[in-house]
Coordinates of C-alpha atoms in Angstrom, one line a residue:
M255 CA 29.4 -25.3 80.0
Q256 CA 32.1 -24.9 77.6
P257 CA 32.7 -28.2 77.0
I258 CA 28.7 -28.8 76.5
I259 CA 28.7 -26.1 73.7
Q260 CA 31.8 -27.3 72.2
S261 CA 29.9 -30.6 71.6
L262 CA 26.5 -28.8 70.8
E263 CA 30.0 -27.6 68.1
A264 CA 31.1 -30.5 67.0
L265 CA 27.7 -32.3 66.9
Q266 CA 26.1 -29.4 64.6
A267 CA 29.2 -30.0 61.8
D268 CA 29.0 -33.3 62.0
L269 CA 25.1 -33.5 61.0
R270 CA 26.0 -30.9 57.8
E271 CA 28.4 -33.0 57.0
A272 CA 26.1 -36.6 57.4
L273 CA 23.2 -34.5 55.5
A274 CA 25.5 -33.4 52.6
Q275 CA 26.2 -37.0 51.9
Q276 CA 22.9 -37.9 52.8
D277 CA 23.9 -40.5 55.3
W278 CA 21.0 -41.2 57.3
E279 CA 22.1 -43.6 59.3
A280 CA 24.7 -41.0 60.8
I281 CA 21.8 -38.6 61.4
G282 CA 19.5 -41.1 63.3
A283 CA 23.0 -41.5 65.4
L284 CA 24.2 -38.5 65.7
D285 CA 20.0 -37.6 66.4
V286 CA 20.0 -39.8 69.2
Q287 CA 22.7 -37.9 70.7
C288 CA 21.7 -34.6 69.7
R289 CA 18.2 -35.6 72.3
E290 CA 20.9 -36.8 75.1
L291 CA 23.0 -33.8 75.0
V292 CA 19.8 -30.8 74.9
G293 CA 18.5 -32.9 77.7
E294 CA 21.8 -31.9 79.6
V295 CA 21.2 -28.6 79.2
G296 CA 17.3 -28.4 80.6
E297 CA 16.3 -25.4 81.5
N298 CA 20.1 -23.4 81.4
S299 CA 20.2 -19.5 80.8
D300 CA 23.1 -19.6 79.9
P301 CA 23.4 -17.5 76.2
A302 CA 26.2 -19.0 74.3
L303 CA 24.1 -22.4 75.4
R304 CA 21.0 -20.7 74.2
E305 CA 22.3 -19.8 71.3
Q306 CA 24.1 -23.1 70.2
V307 CA 20.7 -25.0 71.0
E308 CA 18.6 -22.6 68.9
A309 CA 21.1 -23.2 66.1
L310 CA 20.6 -26.7 66.1
S311 CA 16.9 -26.4 66.0
K312 CA 17.4 -24.9 63.2
L313 CA 19.7 -27.1 61.5
Y314 CA 17.2 -29.3 62.3
I315 CA 14.5 -27.8 60.1
E316 CA 16.9 -28.3 57.4
L317 CA 17.2 -32.1 58.4
Q318 CA 13.3 -32.4 58.6
L319 CA 12.8 -30.6 55.2
A320 CA 16.0 -32.9 53.4
A321 CA 14.3 -36.4 54.8
R322 CA 10.7 -35.0 53.8
Q323 CA 12.3 -34.2 49.7
E324 CA 14.2 -38.0 50.1
R325 CA 10.6 -39.7 51.3
E326 CA 9.2 -37.9 48.0
R327 CA 11.3 -39.0 46.0
I328 CA 11.3 -42.9 47.5
A329 CA 8.3 -43.0 47.3
S330 CA 8.6 -41.3 43.8
E331 CA 11.0 -44.3 42.3
L332 CA 8.3 -46.9 44.0
T333 CA 6.0 -45.9 42.3
R334 CA 7.3 -45.7 39.3
L335 CA 8.6 -49.7 39.9
N336 CA 5.0 -50.9 41.6
Q337 CA 3.8 -49.2 37.7
S338 CA 6.6 -51.1 35.7
K339 CA 6.5 -54.4 37.7
Q340 CA 2.2 -54.4 36.8
A341 CA 3.2 -53.8 33.1
N342 CA 5.5 -56.8 32.9
R343 CA 3.2 -58.7 34.6
A344 CA 0.4 -57.4 31.8
Y345 CA 2.9 -58.1 29.1
E346 CA 3.8 -61.7 30.4
S347 CA 0.1 -62.6 30.5
L348 CA 0.0 -61.7 27.3
G349 CA 2.7 -63.8 25.3

């Protein structure tokens, strides 16, 4: 179990680093690795392993929150760009 625990710890560290940098592509790639590794864990009852999976679950909550905030920021930016584009068209039609 030790190699799996070390892999989970490494993935958590990589996910935290990618989150800090808001590297969404890296997060996506790491997510695939996490899902595969957690799938290997299955119903194992090793307490140390369960602890790592729980820590990973908490990290995923942080990732989801950050992703929602980023999505809202981008949506707001796109709305402003669209409004600006419409104002430009209206102005150009007058000239």
